[in-house]
Rosetta silent file (secondary structure, phi, psi, omega in degrees, C-alpha in Angstrom):
SEQUENCE: MFSLSSPRAALFIRALLVFMIIPAAPKADALKVFDLKNGKTVYGTLKTVKAGHQQTLLDIARDYDLGYNQIVAANPGVDPWVPSEGASVIVPTVFVLPRGRLPSGIVINLAEMRLYYFESAGDGRSRFWTCPVGVGREGYSTELSIYTVFNKAEDPIWFVPPSVLEEDPELPPQVPPGPDNPLGKYILRFSRLSYGIHGTNRPWGVGRRVSHGCIRLYSEDIASLFPLVPVGTLVRIIYEPIKVGWAEGKCWLQVYQDYENKIDDPLATAFSGISACEEAIGPIKVDLKKIKKAVREQTGIPVPVARAERE
SCORE:     score description
SCORE:     0.000 S_00000001
   1 L     0.000  147.137 -179.028    0.000    0.000    0.000 S_00000001
   2 L   -94.572   99.413 -177.624    1.150    3.568   -0.740 S_00000001
   3 L   -85.933  136.654  179.646    1.094    5.401    2.630 S_00000001
   4 L   -67.570  -17.136 -179.921    1.041    9.196    2.636 S_00000001
   5 L   -93.898   -1.148 -176.652    3.409    9.143    5.602 S_00000001
   6 L   -78.953  156.631  175.055    6.011    6.975    3.862 S_00000001
   7 H   -58.612  -34.982  177.988    9.315    8.328    2.499 S_00000001
   8 H   -60.901  -42.120  178.956    8.153    7.256   -0.973 S_00000001
   9 H   -65.738  -38.469  179.717    5.075    9.446   -0.640 S_00000001
  10 H   -62.154  -41.942  178.499    7.183   12.383    0.509 S_00000001
  11 H   -67.074  -38.622  179.249    9.375   12.102   -2.572 S_00000001
  12 H   -63.016  -43.947  179.249    6.339   11.765   -4.822 S_00000001
  13 H   -64.436  -39.314  177.040    4.773   14.911   -3.341 S_00000001
  14 H   -60.010  -43.543  179.593    8.068   16.743   -3.772 S_00000001
  15 H   -61.138  -42.219  178.505    8.136   15.741   -7.434 S_00000001
  16 H   -61.828  -41.889  179.881    4.608   17.039   -7.947 S_00000001
  17 H   -63.692  -42.379 -177.213    5.518   20.346   -6.349 S_00000001
  18 H   -66.125  -44.660 -170.605    8.620   20.731   -8.470 S_00000001
  19 H   -96.482  -17.799 -178.040    7.065   19.870  -11.820 S_00000001
  20 H  -105.042  -18.810 -175.836    3.455   20.980  -11.449 S_00000001
  21 H  -120.858  -48.740 -173.102    3.843   24.206   -9.492 S_00000001
  22 L  -105.092  111.920  177.805    7.406   25.496   -9.473 S_00000001
  23 L   -59.631  130.198 -179.067    9.147   25.756  -12.859 S_00000001
  24 L   -69.223  157.482  179.495   12.560   24.128  -12.578 S_00000001
  25 L   -66.192  141.061  179.148   15.684   26.172  -13.179 S_00000001
  26 L   -58.444  148.309 -179.805   16.825   26.221  -16.819 S_00000001
  27 L  -105.833  155.738 -178.100   19.549   23.759  -17.739 S_00000001
  28 L   -77.722  -29.989 -175.291   22.660   24.415  -19.793 S_00000001
  29 L   -83.622   75.745 -174.195   22.327   21.277  -21.945 S_00000001
  30 L  -127.601  154.229  175.149   19.593   22.618  -24.227 S_00000001
  31 L    47.233   72.665 -178.703   18.729   22.653  -27.929 S_00000001
  32 E   -62.833  143.819 -179.789   21.313   20.206  -29.236 S_00000001
  33 E  -127.682  139.474 -179.552   22.889   21.091  -32.583 S_00000001
  34 E  -135.699  144.546  170.508   24.518   18.776  -35.120 S_00000001
  35 E   -81.018  129.153  177.783   26.216   19.262  -38.479 S_00000001
  36 L   -74.608  137.381 -179.268   24.430   17.226  -41.145 S_00000001
  37 L  -125.906  140.280  178.103   26.651   14.757  -42.985 S_00000001
  38 L   -60.950  138.841  178.094   26.016   12.928  -46.245 S_00000001
  39 L    75.971   16.912 -179.668   25.207    9.262  -45.757 S_00000001
  40 L  -140.919  127.003  177.291   24.278    9.697  -42.105 S_00000001
  41 L  -130.033   16.041  176.374   20.832   10.045  -40.525 S_00000001
  42 E  -125.449  128.982 -174.672   21.619    8.975  -36.937 S_00000001
  43 E  -136.212  155.522  176.691   23.194   11.454  -34.506 S_00000001
  44 E    96.511 -177.306 -178.774   24.099   11.677  -30.831 S_00000001
  45 E  -136.998  149.760  175.552   25.214    9.158  -28.216 S_00000001
  46 E   -88.402  133.097 -177.797   23.518    6.841  -25.746 S_00000001
  47 E  -124.645  159.734  172.078   24.446    7.542  -22.125 S_00000001
  48 E  -131.302  130.721  179.161   23.903    5.935  -18.738 S_00000001
  49 E  -127.716  168.073  177.085   23.855    7.934  -15.503 S_00000001
  50 E  -102.302  133.478  177.646   23.161    7.199  -11.838 S_00000001
  51 L   -68.001  132.412  179.820   20.061    8.642  -10.180 S_00000001
  52 L   -86.531 -179.309 -179.599   20.999   11.022   -7.391 S_00000001
  53 L   -63.904  125.250  179.856   19.414   11.543   -3.987 S_00000001
  54 L    56.604   28.072  178.994   15.731   12.546   -4.389 S_00000001
  55 L   -98.056  127.063  178.245   16.271   12.903   -8.142 S_00000001
  56 L   -90.963  167.668  174.647   13.345   11.960  -10.393 S_00000001
  57 H   -64.300  -28.140  178.112   13.531   10.797  -13.985 S_00000001
  58 H   -68.788  -34.483  174.030   12.037   14.165  -14.921 S_00000001
  59 H   -60.101  -48.641 -178.189   15.020   15.893  -13.295 S_00000001
  60 H   -64.914  -40.887  179.292   17.368   13.762  -15.367 S_00000001
  61 H   -57.211  -46.093 -177.772   15.303   14.272  -18.516 S_00000001
  62 H   -71.108  -33.172  176.244   15.567   18.035  -18.261 S_00000001
  63 H   -56.457  -34.092 -175.608   19.279   17.867  -17.442 S_00000001
  64 L  -110.951   16.450  177.107   19.799   16.197  -20.832 S_00000001
  65 L    56.305   51.723  174.637   17.067   18.022  -22.775 S_00000001
  66 L  -118.923  159.829  175.649   14.754   15.030  -23.051 S_00000001
  67 L   -94.136  168.422  179.327   10.999   14.799  -22.589 S_00000001
  68 H   -56.085  -44.694 -176.881    9.055   12.717  -20.093 S_00000001
  69 H   -61.028  -39.826 -176.417    8.072   10.196  -22.779 S_00000001
  70 H   -69.448  -45.525 -176.566   11.661    9.556  -23.864 S_00000001
  71 H   -69.908  -36.199 -179.161   13.168    9.035  -20.414 S_00000001
  72 H   -73.393  -43.508  179.919   10.306    6.805  -19.217 S_00000001
  73 H   -63.050  -35.262 -178.570   10.157    4.649  -22.361 S_00000001
  74 H   -76.557  -14.414 -176.640   13.916    4.089  -22.236 S_00000001
  75 L  -131.420   65.483 -173.567   13.763    3.011  -18.575 S_00000001
  76 L   -63.946  -21.922 -178.715   10.692    0.750  -18.211 S_00000001
  77 L   -96.390    8.182 -175.981   11.872   -0.792  -14.942 S_00000001
  78 L  -112.512  130.472  176.747   12.568    2.502  -13.164 S_00000001
  79 L   -65.440  119.119 -176.179    9.975    4.425  -11.141 S_00000001
  80 L   -65.635  -27.381 -176.759    9.854    7.854  -12.858 S_00000001
  81 L   -93.590  -34.727 -176.787    8.932    9.689   -9.658 S_00000001
  82 L  -135.488   67.779  176.297   10.972    7.817   -7.077 S_00000001
  83 L   -68.829  151.217  178.410   13.881    5.963   -8.681 S_00000001
  84 L   -64.670  138.949  177.745   16.219    4.201   -6.290 S_00000001
  85 L   -60.473  129.338 -178.029   19.236    6.312   -5.381 S_00000001
  86 L    87.242   -0.738  179.163   22.131    5.124   -7.514 S_00000001
  87 L   -64.245  142.003  176.769   19.859    3.376  -10.019 S_00000001
  88 E   -75.173  129.226 -178.820   21.245    3.200  -13.554 S_00000001
  89 E  -123.383  123.944  176.750   19.246    5.424  -15.899 S_00000001
  90 E   -77.898  130.383  179.040   19.549    5.245  -19.674 S_00000001
  91 E  -110.437   99.865 -171.856   19.731    8.699  -21.274 S_00000001
  92 E   -83.164   66.894  178.980   18.611    8.245  -24.908 S_00000001
  93 E   -89.846   52.389  174.378   20.291   11.233  -26.530 S_00000001
  94 E  -124.196  133.962 -171.458   20.453    9.467  -29.903 S_00000001
  95 E  -130.246  124.291  172.262   18.279   10.758  -32.725 S_00000001
  96 E   -94.402  124.107 -177.955   17.188    9.159  -35.990 S_00000001
  97 L   -65.411  138.740  179.119   16.130   11.861  -38.427 S_00000001
  98 L   -70.473  154.482  177.572   12.490   11.573  -39.531 S_00000001
  99 L   -64.770  -34.653 -174.484   11.638   10.766  -43.152 S_00000001
 100 L   -82.726   27.764 -177.375    9.466   13.865  -43.395 S_00000001
 101 L   -72.828  161.448  179.839   12.334   16.284  -42.842 S_00000001
 102 L  -110.716  151.339  173.187   12.743   19.535  -44.750 S_00000001
 103 L   -59.799  -36.139  177.531   15.892   20.942  -46.407 S_00000001
 104 L  -150.466  124.604 -178.968   15.237   24.049  -44.329 S_00000001
 105 E   141.591 -176.810 -177.280   12.540   24.481  -41.718 S_00000001
 106 E  -101.982  134.153  173.006   10.983   22.955  -38.618 S_00000001
 107 E  -122.623  128.574  178.691    9.750   19.370  -38.407 S_00000001
 108 E  -118.635  115.796  178.552    7.780   18.220  -35.362 S_00000001
 109 E   -93.711  105.564 -175.834    7.292   14.484  -34.957 S_00000001
 110 L   -62.815  -39.730 -178.662    4.245   14.088  -32.714 S_00000001
 111 L   -62.779  -36.345  179.958    4.840   10.386  -32.075 S_00000001
 112 L   -85.470  -21.048 -173.801    8.366   11.140  -30.889 S_00000001
 113 L    54.914   55.214 -178.184    7.362   14.412  -29.229 S_00000001
 114 E  -147.223  143.560  179.277   10.460   16.063  -30.633 S_00000001
 115 E  -106.410  140.859  173.071   11.232   19.110  -32.764 S_00000001
 116 E  -126.551  130.908  175.152   13.916   19.351  -35.441 S_00000001
 117 E  -117.053  114.003 -177.965   14.982   22.638  -36.996 S_00000001
 118 E   -99.027  137.968  179.912   16.975   22.218  -40.208 S_00000001
 119 E  -135.785  129.244  174.290   19.058   25.036  -41.649 S_00000001
 120 E   -98.238  113.456 -178.112   20.969   25.157  -44.917 S_00000001
 121 L   -77.669  158.261 -178.136   23.903   27.528  -44.510 S_00000001
 122 L   -66.917  -22.168 -178.503   25.124   29.729  -47.346 S_00000001
 123 L   -87.067   10.938  179.384   28.516   27.993  -47.443 S_00000001
 124 L    92.573  -10.872  178.302   26.921   24.694  -48.425 S_00000001
 125 L   -83.565  150.338  176.663   26.929   23.297  -44.907 S_00000001
 126 E  -130.810  151.881  179.221   23.718   22.166  -43.245 S_00000001
 127 E  -150.771  171.140  176.601   22.875   21.528  -39.610 S_00000001
 128 E  -145.397  150.902  174.044   19.949   20.876  -37.334 S_00000001
 129 E  -111.596  151.741  179.535   18.838   21.660  -33.825 S_00000001
 130 E  -147.394  148.573  178.903   16.573   19.388  -31.795 S_00000001
 131 E  -159.263  160.432  178.496   14.636   19.456  -28.532 S_00000001
 132 E   -78.430  159.122 -179.416   11.680   17.698  -26.843 S_00000001
 133 L  -140.923  157.888  165.508    8.143   19.067  -26.994 S_00000001
 134 E   -98.578  146.072 -173.687    4.724   18.709  -25.419 S_00000001
 135 E  -128.333 -179.078 -177.871    1.885   18.148  -27.909 S_00000001
 136 E   -62.933  136.181 -179.044   -1.905   18.171  -28.177 S_00000001
 137 L   -79.523  173.951 -179.069   -3.716   15.927  -25.735 S_00000001
 138 L   -57.648  131.036 -175.835   -6.367   13.368  -26.614 S_00000001
 139 L    93.086  -16.419  178.870   -9.279   15.131  -28.273 S_00000001
 140 L  -133.160   36.322 -177.750   -7.005   18.046  -29.249 S_00000001
 141 L   -56.223  134.403  177.662   -4.371   16.255  -31.325 S_00000001
 142 L   -61.662  130.769 -173.788   -2.141   18.671  -33.213 S_00000001
 143 L   -74.403  131.602  177.243   -3.200   18.566  -36.872 S_00000001
 144 L   -72.153  122.643 -178.183   -0.750   17.027  -39.325 S_00000001
 145 L  -176.367 -175.901  172.915    0.005   19.624  -41.976 S_00000001
 146 E  -114.934  130.430 -178.644    2.487   22.218  -43.208 S_00000001
 147 E  -124.859  177.763  169.100    2.377   25.697  -41.676 S_00000001
 148 E  -129.649  153.235  172.461    4.548   28.793  -41.702 S_00000001
 149 E   -79.933  112.707 -176.616    5.783   30.957  -38.850 S_00000001
 150 E  -105.157   -9.145 -177.296    3.905   34.193  -39.479 S_00000001
 151 E  -158.313  143.051  174.731    4.626   36.014  -36.227 S_00000001
 152 E  -124.635  138.886 -178.612    7.150   36.033  -33.382 S_00000001
 153 E  -142.619  138.699  172.958    6.467   37.566  -29.982 S_00000001
 154 E  -104.362  141.656 -175.823    8.371   38.067  -26.749 S_00000001
 155 L    52.509   57.455 -176.731    6.410   38.274  -23.486 S_00000001
 156 L   -71.815  150.501  169.396    3.139   37.319  -25.205 S_00000001
 157 L   -86.138  136.758  176.880   -0.293   37.888  -23.706 S_00000001
 158 E   -94.728  109.710  173.817   -2.344   34.698  -23.498 S_00000001
 159 E   -88.447  108.807 -169.444   -5.820   35.285  -24.844 S_00000001
 160 L   -64.541  121.442 -179.557   -7.633   32.317  -23.364 S_00000001
 161 L   -64.589  150.925  178.943   -9.359   30.269  -26.122 S_00000001
 162 H   -55.170  -36.736 -179.189  -13.101   29.609  -25.747 S_00000001
 163 H   -64.469  -33.941  178.608  -12.459   25.857  -25.482 S_00000001
 164 H   -74.673  -39.160  177.979  -10.210   26.422  -22.474 S_00000001
 165 H   -63.865  -33.137  177.019  -12.695   28.801  -20.846 S_00000001
 166 H   -64.136  -37.172 -179.913  -15.384   26.153  -21.212 S_00000001
 167 H   -75.377  -34.154 -178.074  -13.215   23.728  -19.260 S_00000001
 168 L  -137.704   84.161 -176.968  -12.266   26.288  -16.612 S_00000001
 169 L   -63.124  -15.510 -178.836  -14.746   29.221  -16.457 S_00000001
 170 L   -79.724   -8.656  177.882  -12.809   30.798  -13.566 S_00000001
 171 L   -68.751  147.432  174.205   -9.920   31.709  -15.854 S_00000001
 172 L   -73.258  161.298  179.888   -9.621   35.374  -16.875 S_00000001
 173 L   -66.311  -23.000  176.250  -10.157   36.188  -20.573 S_00000001
 174 E  -149.621  152.446 -178.676   -6.467   37.027  -20.896 S_00000001
 175 E  -122.721  123.901 -178.801   -3.276   36.447  -18.916 S_00000001
 176 L   -72.704  167.750  176.567   -0.445   39.024  -18.996 S_00000001
 177 L   -57.800  148.124 -179.853    3.232   38.099  -19.351 S_00000001
 178 L   143.574 -176.224 -174.880    4.740   36.569  -16.242 S_00000001
 179 L   -65.143  -19.698  179.615    5.111   33.310  -14.313 S_00000001
 180 L   -90.165   -2.489 -177.798    1.381   32.501  -14.569 S_00000001
 181 L   -85.592  118.095 -177.304    1.346   32.747  -18.358 S_00000001
 182 L   -70.196   -9.320  177.625    1.334   29.242  -19.915 S_00000001
 183 L   -81.730  -12.670 -178.522    2.904   30.588  -23.131 S_00000001
 184 L    73.296 -153.974 -173.228    6.147   31.343  -21.344 S_00000001
 185 L   -85.036  -28.400 -173.828    8.554   34.029  -22.524 S_00000001
 186 E  -137.382  153.229  173.903    8.423   33.463  -26.301 S_00000001
 187 E  -145.040  139.303  169.953    6.051   32.238  -28.999 S_00000001
 188 E  -109.423  108.180 -174.958    6.365   31.419  -32.707 S_00000001
 189 E   -85.945  140.825  179.471    2.824   31.670  -34.080 S_00000001
 190 E   -84.715  167.296 -175.977    1.672   29.495  -36.970 S_00000001
 191 L   -73.412  -16.563 -179.527   -0.150   30.692  -40.053 S_00000001
 192 L  -159.277  171.202  177.592   -3.449   29.030  -39.066 S_00000001
 193 L    65.281   13.178  177.513   -5.435   27.069  -36.469 S_00000001
 194 L    60.040   21.504  177.644   -4.143   29.314  -33.660 S_00000001
 195 L   -81.220  164.197  174.723   -1.197   26.957  -33.183 S_00000001
 196 E  -169.892  164.453  171.803    2.235   28.015  -32.068 S_00000001
 197 E  -105.327  122.375 -175.659    5.545   26.897  -30.607 S_00000001
 198 E  -147.938  173.128  175.841    6.017   28.446  -27.193 S_00000001
 199 L   -76.885 -164.955  179.754    7.490   28.051  -23.740 S_00000001
 200 L  -159.253  151.089  172.638    5.619   26.840  -20.701 S_00000001
 201 L   -97.473    8.635  177.343    5.296   27.475  -16.994 S_00000001
 202 L  -131.798   80.642 -174.326    4.777   23.734  -16.471 S_00000001
 203 H   -63.491  -20.106  177.419    7.927   21.963  -17.682 S_00000001
 204 H   -62.812  -15.842 -179.404    6.623   18.563  -16.554 S_00000001
 205 H   -83.778   -7.011  177.451    4.360   18.705  -19.645 S_00000001
 206 L   -74.748  126.354 -173.810    7.268   18.480  -22.103 S_00000001
 207 L    88.731   20.164  178.388    7.211   14.977  -23.543 S_00000001
 208 L  -136.636  165.076  172.566    3.499   14.561  -22.816 S_00000001
 209 E   -93.794   96.444 -170.006    0.152   15.024  -24.551 S_00000001
 210 E  -132.959  -18.128 -170.287   -1.042   18.004  -22.540 S_00000001
 211 E   -95.542  179.696  173.709   -1.920   20.982  -24.758 S_00000001
 212 L   -94.323   19.819  177.274   -4.905   22.051  -26.853 S_00000001
 213 L   128.908  -22.852  178.855   -2.781   21.637  -29.978 S_00000001
 214 L   -72.385  167.865 -178.332    0.144   24.000  -29.444 S_00000001
 215 E  -108.062  118.870 -177.141    3.743   22.823  -29.124 S_00000001
 216 E  -100.991  137.322  178.074    5.332   23.370  -25.703 S_00000001
 217 L  -122.976  155.526  167.928    9.081   23.676  -25.111 S_00000001
 218 L   -57.759  150.405 -177.552   11.264   23.996  -22.047 S_00000001
 219 H   -59.525  -37.777 -179.406   11.950   27.676  -21.372 S_00000001
 220 H   -70.135  -30.189  179.409   15.651   27.287  -22.191 S_00000001
 221 H   -73.683  -45.097  179.358   14.867   25.601  -25.519 S_00000001
 222 H   -67.126  -31.858  177.881   12.422   28.223  -26.775 S_00000001
 223 H   -64.999  -34.053  178.065   14.851   30.953  -25.655 S_00000001
 224 H   -80.418  -37.073 -177.376   17.525   29.401  -27.896 S_00000001
 225 H   -73.662  -37.415 -172.596   15.203   28.579  -30.800 S_00000001
 226 L   -51.660  -50.157 -178.421   13.384   31.918  -30.918 S_00000001
 227 L   -73.802  -15.845 -178.079   16.237   34.040  -32.370 S_00000001
 228 L   -79.739  -30.570 -169.230   17.206   31.319  -34.872 S_00000001
 229 L   -96.538  115.775  178.230   13.849   30.996  -36.633 S_00000001
 230 L   -82.347  157.742  172.117   12.835   33.794  -39.023 S_00000001
 231 L   -59.787  138.875 -177.308    9.261   34.706  -39.902 S_00000001
 232 L    99.056   -7.335  178.900    8.205   32.691  -42.945 S_00000001
 233 L   -62.796  135.767  175.766    9.907   29.477  -41.815 S_00000001
 234 E   -73.533  143.644  176.419    8.055   26.322  -42.876 S_00000001
 235 E  -129.283  118.910  178.377    6.759   24.042  -40.114 S_00000001
 236 E  -109.757  124.847  176.480    5.815   20.455  -40.938 S_00000001
 237 E  -100.131  121.802 -177.857    3.858   18.414  -38.375 S_00000001
 238 E  -127.388  171.974  177.316    4.297   14.660  -38.883 S_00000001
 239 L  -137.734   98.219 -177.964    3.537   11.423  -37.058 S_00000001
 240 L  -129.024   87.596  177.784    6.326    8.819  -37.328 S_00000001
 241 L   -72.720  -20.952  179.438    6.449    6.355  -34.415 S_00000001
 242 E  -118.768  119.976 -178.841    8.794    4.073  -36.389 S_00000001
 243 E  -126.132  145.012  177.562   11.965    5.574  -37.837 S_00000001
 244 E  -128.117  134.205  178.940   14.882    3.973  -39.645 S_00000001
 245 E  -140.461  176.443 -179.278   18.257    5.600  -40.201 S_00000001
 246 E  -140.773  147.644  177.708   21.806    4.751  -41.139 S_00000001
 247 E  -165.143  135.338  174.183   25.275    5.667  -39.938 S_00000001
 248 L    53.842   43.090  175.417   28.715    4.082  -40.234 S_00000001
 249 L    76.529   10.467  179.516   27.519    1.119  -42.280 S_00000001
 250 E  -122.260  150.434  176.582   24.703    0.206  -39.903 S_00000001
 251 E  -105.229  127.971 -174.193   20.937    0.479  -40.152 S_00000001
 252 E  -114.463  137.735  179.667   19.221    1.725  -36.984 S_00000001
 253 E  -115.832  127.015  179.637   15.593    1.211  -35.950 S_00000001
 254 E  -123.697  122.307 -174.426   13.889    3.576  -33.482 S_00000001
 255 E  -125.202  124.788  173.690   10.368    2.734  -32.299 S_00000001
 256 L  -110.006  166.701  177.742    8.037    4.865  -30.178 S_00000001
 257 L   -62.859  133.457  175.392    4.545    4.107  -28.944 S_00000001
 258 L   -88.061   75.363 -172.050    1.914    4.477  -31.664 S_00000001
 259 L   -70.044  -17.080  176.529   -0.487    6.278  -29.327 S_00000001
 260 L   -91.947   -3.074 -179.286   -2.807    7.257  -32.193 S_00000001
 261 L    53.202   48.223 -178.682   -3.009    3.625  -33.393 S_00000001
 262 L   -92.592  -15.595 -174.637   -2.263    4.667  -36.962 S_00000001
 263 L  -105.627  116.017 -178.676   -0.021    1.726  -37.893 S_00000001
 264 L   -73.291  -39.062 -176.421   -1.774   -1.550  -38.692 S_00000001
 265 L  -132.075   89.603 -177.466    1.397   -3.625  -39.083 S_00000001
 266 H   -58.926  -37.855 -178.595    4.406   -2.188  -37.174 S_00000001
 267 H   -65.053  -42.167  178.029    6.733   -4.961  -38.323 S_00000001
 268 H   -64.407  -38.098  177.946    5.907   -4.332  -41.982 S_00000001
 269 H   -63.680  -41.216  178.150    6.447   -0.596  -41.447 S_00000001
 270 H   -62.420  -44.903 -179.483    9.850   -1.305  -39.911 S_00000001
 271 H   -65.730  -33.152  176.774   10.861   -3.523  -42.836 S_00000001
 272 H   -62.075  -43.234  177.570    9.746   -0.859  -45.298 S_00000001
 273 H   -66.673  -37.010  179.591   12.121    1.598  -43.656 S_00000001
 274 H   -67.037  -33.639  175.658   14.914   -0.962  -43.587 S_00000001
 275 H   -62.523  -39.904  176.818   14.480   -1.486  -47.328 S_00000001
 276 H   -65.293  -34.609  177.440   15.043    2.238  -47.815 S_00000001
 277 H   -63.304  -40.264  179.574   18.150    1.903  -45.654 S_00000001
 278 H   -63.452  -36.126  177.458   19.447   -0.806  -47.985 S_00000001
 279 H   -64.736  -29.343 -176.882   19.002    1.550  -50.926 S_00000001
 280 H   -82.473  -39.619 -173.373   21.158    4.102  -49.097 S_00000001
 281 H  -114.163    0.264  179.225   24.054    1.931  -47.906 S_00000001
 282 L    94.980 -171.201 -178.133   23.874   -1.089  -50.231 S_00000001
 283 L   -55.242  138.137 -177.155   23.257   -4.780  -49.455 S_00000001
 284 E  -130.025  158.406  174.022   22.711   -5.417  -45.751 S_00000001
 285 E  -107.858  120.082 -171.109   22.561   -8.328  -43.329 S_00000001
 286 E   -97.613  140.860  174.512   19.426   -8.093  -41.169 S_00000001
 287 L  -103.924   97.304 -174.886   18.986   -9.217  -37.548 S_00000001
 288 H   -62.859  -37.186 -179.091   15.329  -10.274  -37.413 S_00000001
 289 H   -62.683  -41.855  179.443   15.343  -10.869  -33.642 S_00000001
 290 H   -66.112  -37.803  179.287   16.489   -7.318  -32.942 S_00000001
 291 H   -63.398  -49.006 -179.577   13.849   -5.903  -35.263 S_00000001
 292 H   -62.383  -39.416  179.896   11.043   -7.823  -33.571 S_00000001
 293 H   -65.137  -43.974  179.712   12.341   -6.883  -30.113 S_00000001
 294 H   -63.435  -42.005  179.708   12.528   -3.166  -30.967 S_00000001
 295 H   -66.446  -36.976 -178.514    9.000   -3.197  -32.420 S_00000001
 296 H   -73.251  -43.608 -172.179    7.655   -5.049  -29.385 S_00000001
 297 H   -83.417  -31.550  176.370    9.358   -3.015  -26.637 S_00000001
 298 L    52.806   51.023 -178.700    8.996    0.495  -28.138 S_00000001
 299 L   -83.025  -13.255 -175.508   11.711    2.011  -25.940 S_00000001
 300 L    77.036    1.626  178.363   12.543    4.835  -28.345 S_00000001
 301 L   -90.151  122.527  177.662   16.206    3.781  -28.186 S_00000001
 302 L   -60.879  133.583 -177.272   17.741    3.386  -31.666 S_00000001
 303 E  -121.697  131.575  175.220   18.882   -0.202  -32.184 S_00000001
 304 E   -73.008  115.324 -174.154   21.328   -1.405  -34.872 S_00000001
 305 E  -113.728   -4.247  178.734   19.272   -4.019  -36.732 S_00000001
 306 E  -159.845  155.476  177.859   21.304   -4.474  -39.903 S_00000001
 307 E  -138.289  156.889 -179.709   24.800   -3.884  -41.204 S_00000001
 308 E   -65.954  136.369  176.314   26.364   -3.525  -44.599 S_00000001
 309 L   -72.709  141.209  178.683   27.531   -6.780  -46.128 S_00000001
 310 L   -95.581  146.173  178.498   31.256   -6.995  -46.715 S_00000001
 311 L   -68.142    0.000    0.000   32.718   -8.165  -49.971 S_00000001
């Protein structure tokens, strides 16, 4: 039984206070950036850390610029609110680029709950930035489409939408800038549907389905992204729970939960992506057991499931 007087309960209550009421302090490890390289669609490294005293998985997630969904999926045997002190925690800072990426612009993969911003530099070099996001909750799923950033604002006023007022009539019609504003410090407004990419005063919602359709970022991530993105930037919203990429002669499979139940045959979808991988790196030798395991477990950790055949 879970007793309210137990040490476990005390830690759980502390976690709720930290993530639901008091915005955590910004972290330095935010908005990762990578140089794009030909023949490579997998970036980053997998890490393992030890949980500290009274440290939750959400603490660790924010330390490494991950969302709740990523840290929990990668650590299925670890209590997200009260992990054992010294417990090994996998930090999945490895990213397979989505198929629906743009040469230049923002791509948001709802299934992954992650944003990618691609930029083609004038000197021929290209790079991308990435960070976790919160997305539309059930009944308010963010619509898959292509948008543009038509407006940027610092210290935005939140004009409470009618749908939100219906749920909570005690809310004021508008909320001024400040700690009570759920838009945070910055917003990139979309061209339609009243969507936008913005900060949040509830960082525990990053990596969750919590919004009415907008895209929520940690305050440190939106602060870094805001000056990079010009008005007119394309924004593509996609849904790819199964991604396949290649790097260093290996084919990598990354599988997230298909929470919208859009994929009838996950294994067939995985093999379709692996076939595309073979077209990119040549003949490959496939590990069927690893493929089935990745599809079944859905940890979000990229797994090498095939390698280039040697002559």
